[in-house]
CSV table of C-alpha atoms and ligand atoms in Angstrom, one decimal:
chain,number,residue,atom,x,y,z
A,24,UNK,CA,12.0,-4.2,-9.3
A,25,UNK,CA,10.2,-0.9,-8.8
A,26,UNK,CA,12.0,2.0,-8.2
A,27,UNK,CA,11.8,3.9,-4.9
A,28,UNK,CA,9.0,6.5,-4.6
A,29,UNK,CA,8.9,9.4,-2.2
A,30,UNK,CA,5.7,10.9,-1.5
A,31,UNK,CA,5.0,14.3,0.0
A,32,UNK,CA,1.2,13.7,0.8
A,33,UNK,CA,0.4,13.2,4.5
A,34,UNK,CA,-1.9,14.0,7.3
A,35,UNK,CA,-1.1,15.7,10.7
A,36,UNK,CA,0.0,13.5,13.5
A,37,UNK,CA,0.7,10.0,13.3
A,38,UNK,CA,3.6,7.6,14.2
A,39,UNK,CA,6.2,5.4,12.5
A,40,UNK,CA,6.1,2.1,14.1
A,41,UNK,CA,8.5,-0.6,12.6
A,42,UNK,CA,6.9,-2.1,9.7
A,43,UNK,CA,7.7,-5.9,9.8
A,44,UNK,CA,6.0,-6.3,6.3
A,45,UNK,CA,9.2,-8.2,5.1
A,46,UNK,CA,7.8,-11.5,7.0
A,47,UNK,CA,4.9,-11.7,4.4
A,48,UNK,CA,5.2,-9.2,1.7
A,49,UNK,CA,6.7,-11.7,-0.7
A,50,UNK,CA,4.3,-14.6,0.2
A,51,UNK,CA,2.0,-15.4,-2.7
A,52,UNK,CA,-1.7,-15.8,-1.8
A,53,UNK,CA,-2.4,-19.5,-1.1
A,54,UNK,CA,-5.6,-21.2,-0.9
A,55,UNK,CA,-6.7,-22.7,2.4
A,56,UNK,CA,-8.6,-25.8,2.4
A,57,UNK,CA,-12.1,-25.9,4.5
A,58,UNK,CA,-11.8,-26.9,8.0
A,59,UNK,CA,-13.9,-29.7,9.3
A,60,UNK,CA,-16.3,-26.9,10.9
A,61,UNK,CA,-16.8,-23.3,10.3
A,62,UNK,CA,-18.5,-20.9,12.5
A,63,UNK,CA,-20.2,-18.0,10.6
A,64,UNK,CA,-20.9,-15.2,13.1
A,65,UNK,CA,-24.1,-13.4,12.7
A,66,UNK,CA,-22.7,-10.0,13.5
A,67,UNK,CA,-19.8,-9.0,11.2
A,68,UNK,CA,-20.5,-5.6,9.9
A,69,UNK,CA,-21.9,-2.2,11.1
A,70,UNK,CA,-25.7,-2.1,11.3
A,71,UNK,CA,-28.2,-4.6,12.3
A,72,UNK,CA,-27.0,-8.2,13.3
A,73,UNK,CA,-28.5,-11.0,10.9
A,74,UNK,CA,-31.2,-13.4,11.9
A,75,UNK,CA,-30.1,-17.1,11.1
A,76,UNK,CA,-31.9,-18.4,8.2
A,77,UNK,CA,-31.2,-22.0,8.4
A,78,UNK,CA,-31.8,-24.3,11.3
A,79,UNK,CA,-30.1,-27.3,13.0
A,80,UNK,CA,-29.5,-30.3,10.6
A,81,UNK,CA,-30.4,-28.3,7.7
A,82,UNK,CA,-28.3,-29.2,4.5
A,83,UNK,CA,-26.5,-26.1,3.0
A,84,UNK,CA,-24.9,-25.2,-0.4
A,85,UNK,CA,-21.6,-23.4,-0.7
A,86,UNK,CA,-22.7,-19.8,-1.4
A,87,UNK,CA,-26.1,-20.2,0.5
A,88,UNK,CA,-27.5,-17.5,2.6
A,89,UNK,CA,-27.4,-18.6,6.4
A,90,UNK,CA,-28.2,-15.2,8.0
A,91,UNK,CA,-30.0,-12.1,7.1
A,92,UNK,CA,-31.8,-8.9,8.0
A,93,UNK,CA,-34.5,-6.9,6.6
A,94,UNK,CA,-32.5,-3.5,8.0
A,95,UNK,CA,-31.4,-1.1,5.4
A,96,UNK,CA,-27.9,-1.1,7.2
A,97,UNK,CA,-27.0,-4.9,7.1
A,98,UNK,CA,-25.5,-7.5,4.9
A,99,UNK,CA,-26.4,-11.2,4.5
A,100,UNK,CA,-24.1,-14.1,5.6
A,101,UNK,CA,-23.2,-17.0,3.3
A,102,UNK,CA,-21.9,-20.6,4.0
A,103,UNK,CA,-18.6,-20.8,2.4
A,104,UNK,CA,-18.9,-24.5,2.1
A,105,UNK,CA,-21.4,-27.2,1.5
A,106,UNK,CA,-22.5,-29.1,4.6
A,107,UNK,CA,-24.9,-29.4,7.4
A,108,UNK,CA,-25.7,-26.9,10.2
A,109,UNK,CA,-24.6,-28.5,13.3
A,110,UNK,CA,-26.3,-25.7,15.5
A,111,UNK,CA,-26.7,-22.1,15.9
A,112,UNK,CA,-24.8,-21.4,19.3
A,113,UNK,CA,-22.8,-18.6,20.9
A,114,UNK,CA,-19.1,-18.3,19.6
A,115,UNK,CA,-16.3,-16.1,20.7
A,116,UNK,CA,-16.5,-12.7,18.9
A,117,UNK,CA,-13.5,-10.6,18.7
A,118,UNK,CA,-15.2,-7.4,19.7
A,119,UNK,CA,-18.4,-8.4,21.6
A,120,UNK,CA,-17.0,-11.3,23.6
A,121,UNK,CA,-19.5,-13.6,22.6
A,122,UNK,CA,-22.3,-13.7,19.8
A,123,UNK,CA,-24.5,-16.1,18.0
A,124,UNK,CA,-23.0,-18.0,14.9
A,125,UNK,CA,-24.1,-20.7,12.5
A,126,UNK,CA,-21.9,-23.7,13.0
A,127,UNK,CA,-21.6,-25.7,9.8
A,128,UNK,CA,-19.8,-29.2,9.5
A,129,UNK,CA,-17.9,-29.3,6.0
A,130,UNK,CA,-19.0,-32.0,3.5
A,131,UNK,CA,-16.2,-34.0,2.8
A,132,UNK,CA,-16.0,-33.3,-0.9
A,133,UNK,CA,-15.8,-29.4,-0.1
A,134,UNK,CA,-12.8,-29.8,1.9
A,135,UNK,CA,-10.5,-28.8,-1.1
A,136,UNK,CA,-11.7,-25.2,-0.5
A,137,UNK,CA,-13.0,-22.7,-3.0
A,138,UNK,CA,-10.6,-21.3,-5.7
A,139,UNK,CA,-10.4,-17.6,-6.4
A,140,UNK,CA,-11.0,-16.1,-9.8
A,141,UNK,CA,-8.8,-13.2,-10.8
A,142,UNK,CA,-8.1,-14.9,-14.3
A,143,UNK,CA,-11.6,-13.9,-15.1
A,144,UNK,CA,-10.5,-10.1,-15.4
A,145,UNK,CA,-8.2,-8.5,-17.8
A,146,UNK,CA,-7.7,-4.8,-19.4
A,147,UNK,CA,-10.6,-5.3,-21.7
A,148,UNK,CA,-13.1,-5.4,-19.0
A,149,UNK,CA,-15.9,-2.9,-19.4
A,150,UNK,CA,-18.1,-2.1,-16.4
A,151,UNK,CA,-20.8,-0.6,-18.6
A,152,UNK,CA,-22.3,-4.0,-19.5
A,153,UNK,CA,-23.6,-4.0,-15.9
A,154,UNK,CA,-26.2,-1.3,-14.7
A,155,UNK,CA,-26.0,0.6,-11.5
A,156,UNK,CA,-28.9,-1.3,-10.0
A,157,UNK,CA,-27.3,-4.7,-11.0
A,158,UNK,CA,-24.2,-3.8,-9.2
A,159,UNK,CA,-25.8,-2.6,-6.1
A,160,UNK,CA,-28.0,-5.4,-6.0
A,161,UNK,CA,-25.1,-7.8,-6.2
A,162,UNK,CA,-23.2,-6.0,-3.4
A,163,UNK,CA,-26.2,-6.5,-1.3
A,164,UNK,CA,-27.1,-9.9,-2.2
A,165,UNK,CA,-23.4,-10.9,-2.0
A,166,UNK,CA,-23.1,-9.7,1.5
A,167,UNK,CA,-20.4,-7.2,1.0
A,168,UNK,CA,-19.2,-5.2,3.6
A,169,UNK,CA,-15.9,-2.8,4.0
A,170,UNK,CA,-12.9,-5.6,4.4
A,171,UNK,CA,-10.5,-3.0,5.6
A,172,UNK,CA,-12.0,-1.5,8.5
A,173,UNK,CA,-15.3,-1.5,10.4
A,174,UNK,CA,-17.3,-3.5,7.9
A,175,UNK,CA,-19.7,-0.9,6.8
A,176,UNK,CA,-22.3,-2.6,4.1
A,177,UNK,CA,-20.9,-1.8,0.7
A,178,UNK,CA,-24.6,-1.3,-0.9
A,179,UNK,CA,-25.2,1.4,1.4
A,180,UNK,CA,-21.9,3.0,0.5
A,181,UNK,CA,-22.1,3.0,-3.3
A,182,UNK,CA,-25.8,3.4,-4.0
A,183,UNK,CA,-26.5,6.9,-5.2
A,184,UNK,CA,-28.2,9.2,-2.8
A,185,UNK,CA,-29.7,12.3,-4.0
A,186,UNK,CA,-29.3,14.2,-0.8
A,187,UNK,CA,-25.4,13.4,-0.6
A,188,UNK,CA,-24.2,13.1,-4.0
A,189,UNK,CA,-20.8,11.8,-4.5
A,190,UNK,CA,-18.1,13.3,-6.9
A,191,UNK,CA,-15.1,11.6,-6.0
A,192,UNK,CA,-14.2,7.8,-5.4
A,193,UNK,CA,-11.0,7.1,-3.1
A,194,UNK,CA,-9.6,3.8,-3.1
A,195,UNK,CA,-7.5,3.0,0.0
A,196,UNK,CA,-4.5,0.7,-0.9
A,197,UNK,CA,-2.5,2.1,2.1
A,198,UNK,CA,-2.3,-0.8,4.5
A,199,UNK,CA,-0.6,1.2,7.0
A,200,UNK,CA,-1.0,-1.1,10.0
A,201,UNK,CA,2.5,-3.1,10.6
A,202,UNK,CA,2.9,-6.6,9.5
A,203,UNK,CA,-0.1,-6.7,7.4
A,204,UNK,CA,0.4,-7.5,3.4
A,205,UNK,CA,-3.1,-9.1,2.3
A,206,UNK,CA,-4.2,-6.0,0.4
A,207,UNK,CA,-0.5,-5.5,-1.0
A,208,UNK,CA,-0.8,-8.9,-2.6
A,209,UNK,CA,-4.1,-8.3,-3.9
A,210,UNK,CA,-2.9,-5.3,-5.8
A,211,UNK,CA,0.1,-7.3,-6.8
A,212,UNK,CA,-1.6,-10.5,-7.8
A,213,UNK,CA,-5.2,-9.9,-8.5
A,214,UNK,CA,-4.6,-6.4,-10.2
A,215,UNK,CA,-7.3,-6.7,-12.7
A,216,UNK,CA,-9.7,-7.8,-10.5
A,217,UNK,CA,-9.3,-4.8,-8.1
A,218,UNK,CA,-9.3,-2.7,-11.0
A,219,UNK,CA,-12.7,-4.0,-12.3
A,220,UNK,CA,-14.2,-3.6,-8.7
A,221,UNK,CA,-13.0,-0.1,-8.6
A,222,UNK,CA,-14.6,0.7,-11.9
A,223,UNK,CA,-17.9,-1.2,-10.8
A,224,UNK,CA,-18.0,0.9,-7.7
A,225,UNK,CA,-17.6,4.0,-9.6
A,226,UNK,CA,-20.3,3.1,-12.1
A,227,UNK,CA,-22.9,2.2,-9.3
A,228,UNK,CA,-22.1,5.3,-7.4
A,229,UNK,CA,-22.1,7.5,-10.6
A,230,UNK,CA,-18.8,8.9,-9.9
A,231,UNK,CA,-16.4,10.0,-12.8
A,232,UNK,CA,-13.2,10.8,-11.0
A,233,UNK,CA,-11.1,8.1,-8.9
A,234,UNK,CA,-8.1,8.5,-6.8
A,235,UNK,CA,-6.1,5.3,-5.7
A,236,UNK,CA,-4.0,6.0,-2.5
A,237,UNK,CA,-1.2,3.7,-1.9
A,238,UNK,CA,1.8,4.1,0.7
A,239,UNK,CA,5.0,4.9,-0.8
A,240,UNK,CA,6.7,1.8,0.9
A,241,UNK,CA,4.8,-0.4,-1.8
A,242,UNK,CA,6.4,0.9,-5.0
A,243,UNK,CA,5.5,-2.6,-6.7
A,244,UNK,CA,1.9,-2.1,-6.0
A,245,UNK,CA,2.1,1.6,-7.3
A,246,UNK,CA,3.7,0.5,-10.3
A,247,UNK,CA,1.1,-2.5,-10.8
A,248,UNK,CA,-2.0,-0.5,-10.4
A,249,UNK,CA,-0.6,2.3,-12.4
A,250,UNK,CA,0.3,0.0,-15.4
A,251,UNK,CA,-3.3,-1.8,-15.2
A,252,UNK,CA,-4.9,1.7,-15.4
A,253,UNK,CA,-2.7,2.7,-18.2
A,254,UNK,CA,-3.3,-0.5,-20.3
A,255,UNK,CA,-7.2,-0.3,-19.8
A,256,UNK,CA,-7.1,3.2,-21.0
A,257,UNK,CA,-8.3,4.7,-17.6
A,258,UNK,CA,-5.6,7.3,-17.2
A,259,UNK,CA,-7.0,10.7,-16.7
A,260,UNK,CA,-10.1,9.3,-15.0
A,261,UNK,CA,-8.4,7.0,-12.6
A,262,UNK,CA,-5.4,8.6,-10.7
A,263,UNK,CA,-2.9,6.3,-8.7
A,264,UNK,CA,-1.6,8.6,-5.9
A,265,UNK,CA,1.5,7.7,-3.6
A,266,UNK,CA,1.1,8.9,-0.3
A,267,UNK,CA,3.7,9.0,2.6
A,268,UNK,CA,4.2,6.0,4.5
A,269,UNK,CA,2.8,6.8,8.0
A,270,UNK,CA,0.4,5.1,10.5
A,271,UNK,CA,-2.5,5.4,10.3
A,272,UNK,CA,-2.4,6.7,6.9
A,273,UNK,CA,-5.1,4.0,5.8
A,274,UNK,CA,-7.6,5.6,8.2
A,275,UNK,CA,-10.3,6.9,6.0
A,276,UNK,CA,-10.3,10.4,7.4
A,277,UNK,CA,-6.5,10.5,7.3
A,278,UNK,CA,-6.2,9.4,3.7
A,279,UNK,CA,-8.9,12.1,2.7
A,280,UNK,CA,-6.7,14.7,4.4
A,281,UNK,CA,-3.7,13.5,2.8
A,282,UNK,CA,-5.1,13.3,-0.7
A,283,UNK,CA,-7.5,16.5,-0.6
A,284,UNK,CA,-6.4,18.5,2.3
A,285,UNK,CA,-10.2,18.1,3.6
A,286,UNK,CA,-11.4,17.3,6.8
A,287,UNK,CA,-14.6,15.0,7.1
A,288,UNK,CA,-16.7,16.7,9.8
A,289,UNK,CA,-16.1,15.2,13.4
A,290,UNK,CA,-18.6,12.4,14.0
A,291,UNK,CA,-19.5,12.7,10.0
A,292,UNK,CA,-18.8,10.5,7.0
A,293,UNK,CA,-17.2,10.9,3.6
A,294,UNK,CA,-20.5,11.6,1.7
A,295,UNK,CA,-20.9,14.6,3.5
A,296,UNK,CA,-18.2,16.0,1.6
A,297,UNK,CA,-19.0,14.2,-1.7
A,298,UNK,CA,-16.7,11.1,-1.1
A,299,UNK,CA,-16.9,7.3,-1.1
A,300,UNK,CA,-13.9,5.6,0.2
A,301,UNK,CA,-13.7,1.7,-0.6
A,302,UNK,CA,-10.6,-0.6,0.5
A,303,UNK,CA,-8.9,-2.6,-2.2
A,304,UNK,CA,-10.1,-6.0,-0.9
A,305,UNK,CA,-13.9,-4.8,-0.8
A,306,UNK,CA,-13.3,-3.6,-4.6
A,307,UNK,CA,-11.9,-7.1,-5.5
A,308,UNK,CA,-14.9,-9.0,-3.6
A,309,UNK,CA,-17.3,-6.4,-5.5
A,310,UNK,CA,-15.8,-7.5,-8.9
A,311,UNK,CA,-16.3,-11.4,-7.9
A,312,UNK,CA,-19.9,-10.5,-6.8
A,313,UNK,CA,-21.1,-8.8,-9.9
A,314,UNK,CA,-19.2,-10.7,-12.6
A,315,UNK,CA,-19.1,-14.2,-11.1
A,316,UNK,CA,-22.3,-14.0,-8.9
A,317,UNK,CA,-20.4,-15.2,-6.1
A,318,UNK,CA,-21.1,-14.0,-2.4
A,319,UNK,CA,-18.5,-12.7,-0.1
A,320,UNK,CA,-17.4,-16.2,1.6
A,321,UNK,CA,-13.7,-16.2,1.5
A,322,UNK,CA,-11.1,-13.4,2.2
A,323,UNK,CA,-7.2,-13.2,2.1
A,324,UNK,CA,-5.8,-13.0,5.5
A,325,UNK,CA,-2.2,-12.3,6.5
A,326,UNK,CA,-1.0,-14.9,9.2
A,327,UNK,CA,2.3,-13.3,10.5
A,328,UNK,CA,4.6,-12.4,13.2
A,329,UNK,CA,7.6,-14.1,14.6
A,330,UNK,CA,5.8,-17.0,16.4
A,331,UNK,CA,4.3,-18.9,13.5
A,332,UNK,CA,6.0,-21.5,11.6
A,333,UNK,CA,4.8,-20.8,8.1
A,334,UNK,CA,3.6,-17.2,7.8
A,335,UNK,CA,1.8,-16.0,4.6
A,336,UNK,CA,-1.1,-14.7,3.0
A,337,UNK,CA,-4.0,-17.2,2.8
A,338,UNK,CA,-7.4,-17.2,1.1
A,339,UNK,CA,-9.4,-18.4,3.8
A,340,UNK,CA,-13.1,-19.5,4.5
A,341,UNK,CA,-14.9,-16.8,6.7
A,342,UNK,CA,-15.7,-18.8,9.7
A,343,UNK,CA,-12.6,-20.8,10.0
A,344,UNK,CA,-11.2,-20.9,13.5
A,345,UNK,CA,-7.9,-19.1,14.6
A,346,UNK,CA,-6.8,-22.7,15.5
A,347,UNK,CA,-7.5,-24.1,12.1
A,348,UNK,CA,-5.2,-21.3,10.6
A,349,UNK,CA,-2.5,-22.1,13.0
A,350,UNK,CA,-2.7,-25.7,12.2
A,351,UNK,CA,-2.6,-24.8,8.2
A,352,UNK,CA,0.3,-22.7,9.1
A,353,UNK,CA,2.4,-25.5,10.7
A,354,UNK,CA,1.7,-24.3,14.5
A,355,UNK,CA,3.0,-22.1,16.8
A,356,UNK,CA,6.5,-21.6,17.8
A,357,UNK,CA,7.5,-22.2,21.5
A,358,UNK,CA,8.0,-18.5,21.7
A,359,UNK,CA,4.4,-17.5,21.0
A,360,UNK,CA,3.1,-15.1,23.7
A,361,UNK,CA,0.2,-13.1,22.1
A,362,UNK,CA,-2.3,-13.7,19.5
A,363,UNK,CA,-3.7,-10.5,17.7
A,364,UNK,CA,-6.6,-10.5,15.4
A,365,UNK,CA,-5.8,-7.7,13.0
A,366,UNK,CA,-2.2,-6.0,13.3
A,367,UNK,CA,-0.7,-4.8,16.7
A,368,UNK,CA,-1.8,-1.3,16.5
A,369,UNK,CA,-5.7,-1.7,16.0
A,370,UNK,CA,-6.1,-5.4,16.4
A,371,UNK,CA,-7.7,-7.2,19.2
A,372,UNK,CA,-5.5,-9.8,21.4
A,373,UNK,CA,-7.4,-13.0,21.7
A,374,UNK,CA,-7.3,-15.7,24.3
A,375,UNK,CA,-9.9,-18.0,22.6
A,376,UNK,CA,-8.4,-19.8,19.5
A,377,UNK,CA,-12.0,-20.8,18.4
A,378,UNK,CA,-12.5,-17.2,17.3
A,379,UNK,CA,-13.6,-17.1,13.7
A,380,UNK,CA,-12.4,-15.2,10.8
A,381,UNK,CA,-15.0,-12.5,10.0
A,382,UNK,CA,-15.5,-10.4,6.7
A,383,UNK,CA,-13.0,-7.5,8.5
A,384,UNK,CA,-10.2,-10.0,9.8
A,385,UNK,CA,-7.3,-9.0,7.5
A,386,UNK,CA,-4.7,-10.5,9.6
A,387,UNK,CA,-3.7,-12.6,12.4
A,388,UNK,CA,-0.4,-11.7,14.3
A,389,UNK,CA,1.5,-14.1,16.6
A,390,UNK,CA,4.0,-12.4,18.6
A,391,UNK,CA,6.8,-13.6,21.1
A,392,UNK,CA,7.3,-11.9,24.2
A,393,UNK,CA,10.6,-10.7,22.8
A,394,UNK,CA,9.0,-9.0,19.8
A,395,UNK,CA,6.1,-7.7,22.0
A,396,UNK,CA,8.8,-5.7,24.3
A,397,UNK,CA,11.1,-4.7,21.5
A,398,UNK,CA,8.3,-3.3,19.3
A,399,UNK,CA,6.9,-1.5,22.3
A,400,UNK,CA,3.5,-3.1,22.2
A,401,UNK,CA,3.9,-4.1,26.0
A,402,UNK,CA,6.0,-2.4,28.6
A,403,UNK,CA,5.8,-1.3,32.6
A,404,UNK,CA,3.4,1.4,33.2
A,405,UNK,CA,4.4,4.3,35.1
A,406,UNK,CA,2.8,7.5,36.1
A,407,UNK,CA,2.1,10.2,33.3
A,408,UNK,CA,4.8,12.7,33.1
A,409,UNK,CA,2.7,15.4,31.2
A,410,UNK,CA,5.1,15.5,28.3
A,411,UNK,CA,2.2,15.9,25.9
A,412,UNK,CA,3.4,13.6,22.9
A,413,UNK,CA,0.0,11.9,23.0
A,414,UNK,CA,-1.5,15.2,21.8
A,415,UNK,CA,1.1,15.6,19.2
A,416,UNK,CA,0.7,12.2,17.4
A,417,UNK,CA,-3.1,12.2,17.7
A,418,UNK,CA,-4.3,12.4,14.0
A,419,UNK,CA,-7.8,13.4,15.1
A,420,UNK,CA,-6.5,16.5,17.2
A,421,UNK,CA,-7.8,15.2,20.7
A,422,UNK,CA,-6.5,15.1,24.0
A,423,UNK,CA,-6.1,11.3,24.7
A,424,UNK,CA,-4.8,11.7,28.1
A,425,UNK,CA,-7.7,13.9,29.5
A,426,UNK,CA,-10.3,11.3,27.9
A,427,UNK,CA,-8.4,8.4,29.4
A,428,UNK,CA,-8.6,10.1,32.7
A,429,UNK,CA,-12.1,10.7,32.5
A,430,UNK,CA,-13.0,7.2,31.6
A,431,UNK,CA,-10.9,6.0,34.6
A,432,UNK,CA,-12.8,8.2,36.8
A,433,UNK,CA,-16.1,6.8,35.2
A,434,UNK,CA,-16.9,10.3,34.1
A,435,UNK,CA,-18.4,9.4,30.5
A,436,UNK,CA,-20.0,12.7,30.4
A,437,UNK,CA,-16.8,14.5,30.8
A,438,UNK,CA,-15.1,12.1,28.1
A,439,UNK,CA,-17.8,13.1,25.8
A,440,UNK,CA,-17.0,16.8,26.3
A,441,UNK,CA,-13.6,15.7,25.2
A,442,UNK,CA,-14.8,14.3,22.1
A,443,UNK,CA,-14.2,10.5,22.9
A,444,UNK,CA,-16.8,9.6,20.2
A,445,UNK,CA,-14.0,11.2,17.6
A,446,UNK,CA,-11.3,8.9,18.5
A,447,UNK,CA,-10.6,6.4,15.8
A,448,UNK,CA,-8.8,4.0,18.0
A,449,UNK,CA,-5.7,4.1,16.0
A,450,UNK,CA,-3.4,3.6,19.0
A,451,UNK,CA,-1.0,6.3,18.2
A,452,UNK,CA,-1.1,7.8,21.8
A,453,UNK,CA,-0.9,4.5,23.6
A,454,UNK,CA,2.3,3.7,21.3
A,455,UNK,CA,4.2,7.0,21.8
A,456,UNK,CA,3.5,7.3,25.6
A,457,UNK,CA,6.7,7.1,27.4
A,458,UNK,CA,4.8,6.1,30.7
A,459,UNK,CA,3.3,3.0,28.6
A,460,UNK,CA,-0.4,4.3,29.8
A,461,UNK,CA,-2.9,2.2,27.5
A,462,UNK,CA,-4.4,5.4,26.7
A,463,UNK,CA,-6.3,3.8,23.6
A,464,UNK,CA,-7.5,0.9,25.7
A,465,UNK,CA,-9.1,3.4,28.2
A,466,UNK,CA,-10.8,5.1,25.3
A,467,UNK,CA,-12.1,1.9,23.8
A,468,UNK,CA,-13.6,0.8,27.1
A,469,UNK,CA,-15.3,4.4,27.5
A,470,UNK,CA,-16.9,4.0,24.0
A,471,UNK,CA,-18.1,0.6,24.9
A,472,UNK,CA,-19.4,1.6,28.3
A,473,UNK,CA,-21.1,4.6,26.5
A,474,UNK,CA,-22.7,2.4,23.8
A,475,UNK,CA,-24.1,0.0,26.4
A,476,UNK,CA,-25.6,3.1,28.2
A,477,UNK,CA,-27.2,4.0,25.0
A,478,UNK,CA,-28.4,0.4,24.5
A,479,UNK,CA,-26.3,0.1,21.1
A,480,UNK,CA,-24.4,-2.7,22.2
A,481,UNK,CA,-25.3,-6.0,23.9
A,482,UNK,CA,-24.2,-6.2,27.6
B,27,SF4,S1,-7.0,9.4,20.9
B,27,SF4,FE1,-7.8,8.1,19.4
B,27,SF4,S2,-7.5,9.0,17.6
B,27,SF4,FE2,-6.1,9.9,19.0
B,27,SF4,S3,-4.2,9.0,18.8
B,27,SF4,FE3,-5.2,8.0,20.6
B,27,SF4,S4,-6.6,6.2,19.6
B,27,SF4,FE4,-5.7,7.6,18.0
B,28,SF4,S1,2.2,10.9,26.2
B,28,SF4,FE1,1.8,9.4,28.0
B,28,SF4,S2,3.4,10.5,29.8
B,28,SF4,FE2,3.0,12.1,28.1
B,28,SF4,S3,1.2,13.4,28.5
B,28,SF4,FE3,0.3,11.7,27.2
B,28,SF4,S4,-0.2,10.2,28.7
B,28,SF4,FE4,1.2,11.7,29.8
């Protein structure tokens, strides 16, 4: 048992919601068999949406490209199974409502599911056998996109850019959102694979120094990563840094603030201050793409909450429907009242159980009404009492109530003046509001309306 760790490093603002990690933190990663049908959404990352590269009735192999784009900021999509393309059709999308997807019927012999390959990695791994170009190319060909957040294509992140040289690689192992434990299990169980991916990313980005930030409520993960760093002779170059447990510590900007005391300019990105930030799941996927030549077709998803029969951490084919995961996990309990893709703070409540898992889906949370009320995710709304708590907790130093009010009045110009675009949609303001005003909901709506006005998002 790892000893308790008390970290000091933190950021201003934030909240401490109940963690509920105990539901799945001791559940080892389990392979989910491939369902009869998968829906690979053509838009799963930031950047250009892919075009289908297959047609109805085409036979596809596991790992074959089924969607791609010529755009620089994009990532191809691959079939997780061998099977037959049933059709290209609109499918429920967690953010866009509906979006085109490649529907694939799985071959009978492919139903057992893909096995992960963490045993391919150990302390003797040497990233120097792979060139920078090979690593970047594998990230691009493997369709890698950030698996802990918005899904920014990994190749674009790690490729050296002479205009924005990077000097520090930050690895995000915080997983601050309540309930979710998929990254925690990766650090515990696939430690060598995660470390190999970190070293490959640093080599590709030509960065010497690396910091791995992990919240201090995960002493076993801190210990596992530290031990791996020591045994592979990387101490000095790679530093495992415990940070204080507080939501949203795993926000890229918040982690940078905690580790370095620096701010990324508002509306800017970490390379502007010489940093590259990657999540641990993305590093594990990078190692598999480079060493095993395997594209990103599966990911670990935490299935959790008090309204699912068999919660756990599952290795799931991308494109599996929420309903397939529910079946695999023994079904819902009678008390199920809400299904959230992601965690309760930043996730999206979904009504359509055919919604597929994407590269960025780290969790599915099934909540009973009792837990929704107890954990303060849903209560009766009353008028604002001007207490100012939403301002105090905002980690981006915004005035959430003013932005929300501007959106409510359809004054997007005013919301812009209050820096609506700087909101990271963490949900702290809604969580803390004693009047239970859905401030984040208003701000998210305002951002969607703004993007539609600027034609950055489909109607
Ligand atoms: S305004 Fe945005 S960044 Fe600030 S607390 Fe609310 S959701 Fe988080
Ligand atoms: S926390 Fe809620 S009640 Fe308090 S000022 Fe903000 S919106 Fe108003």
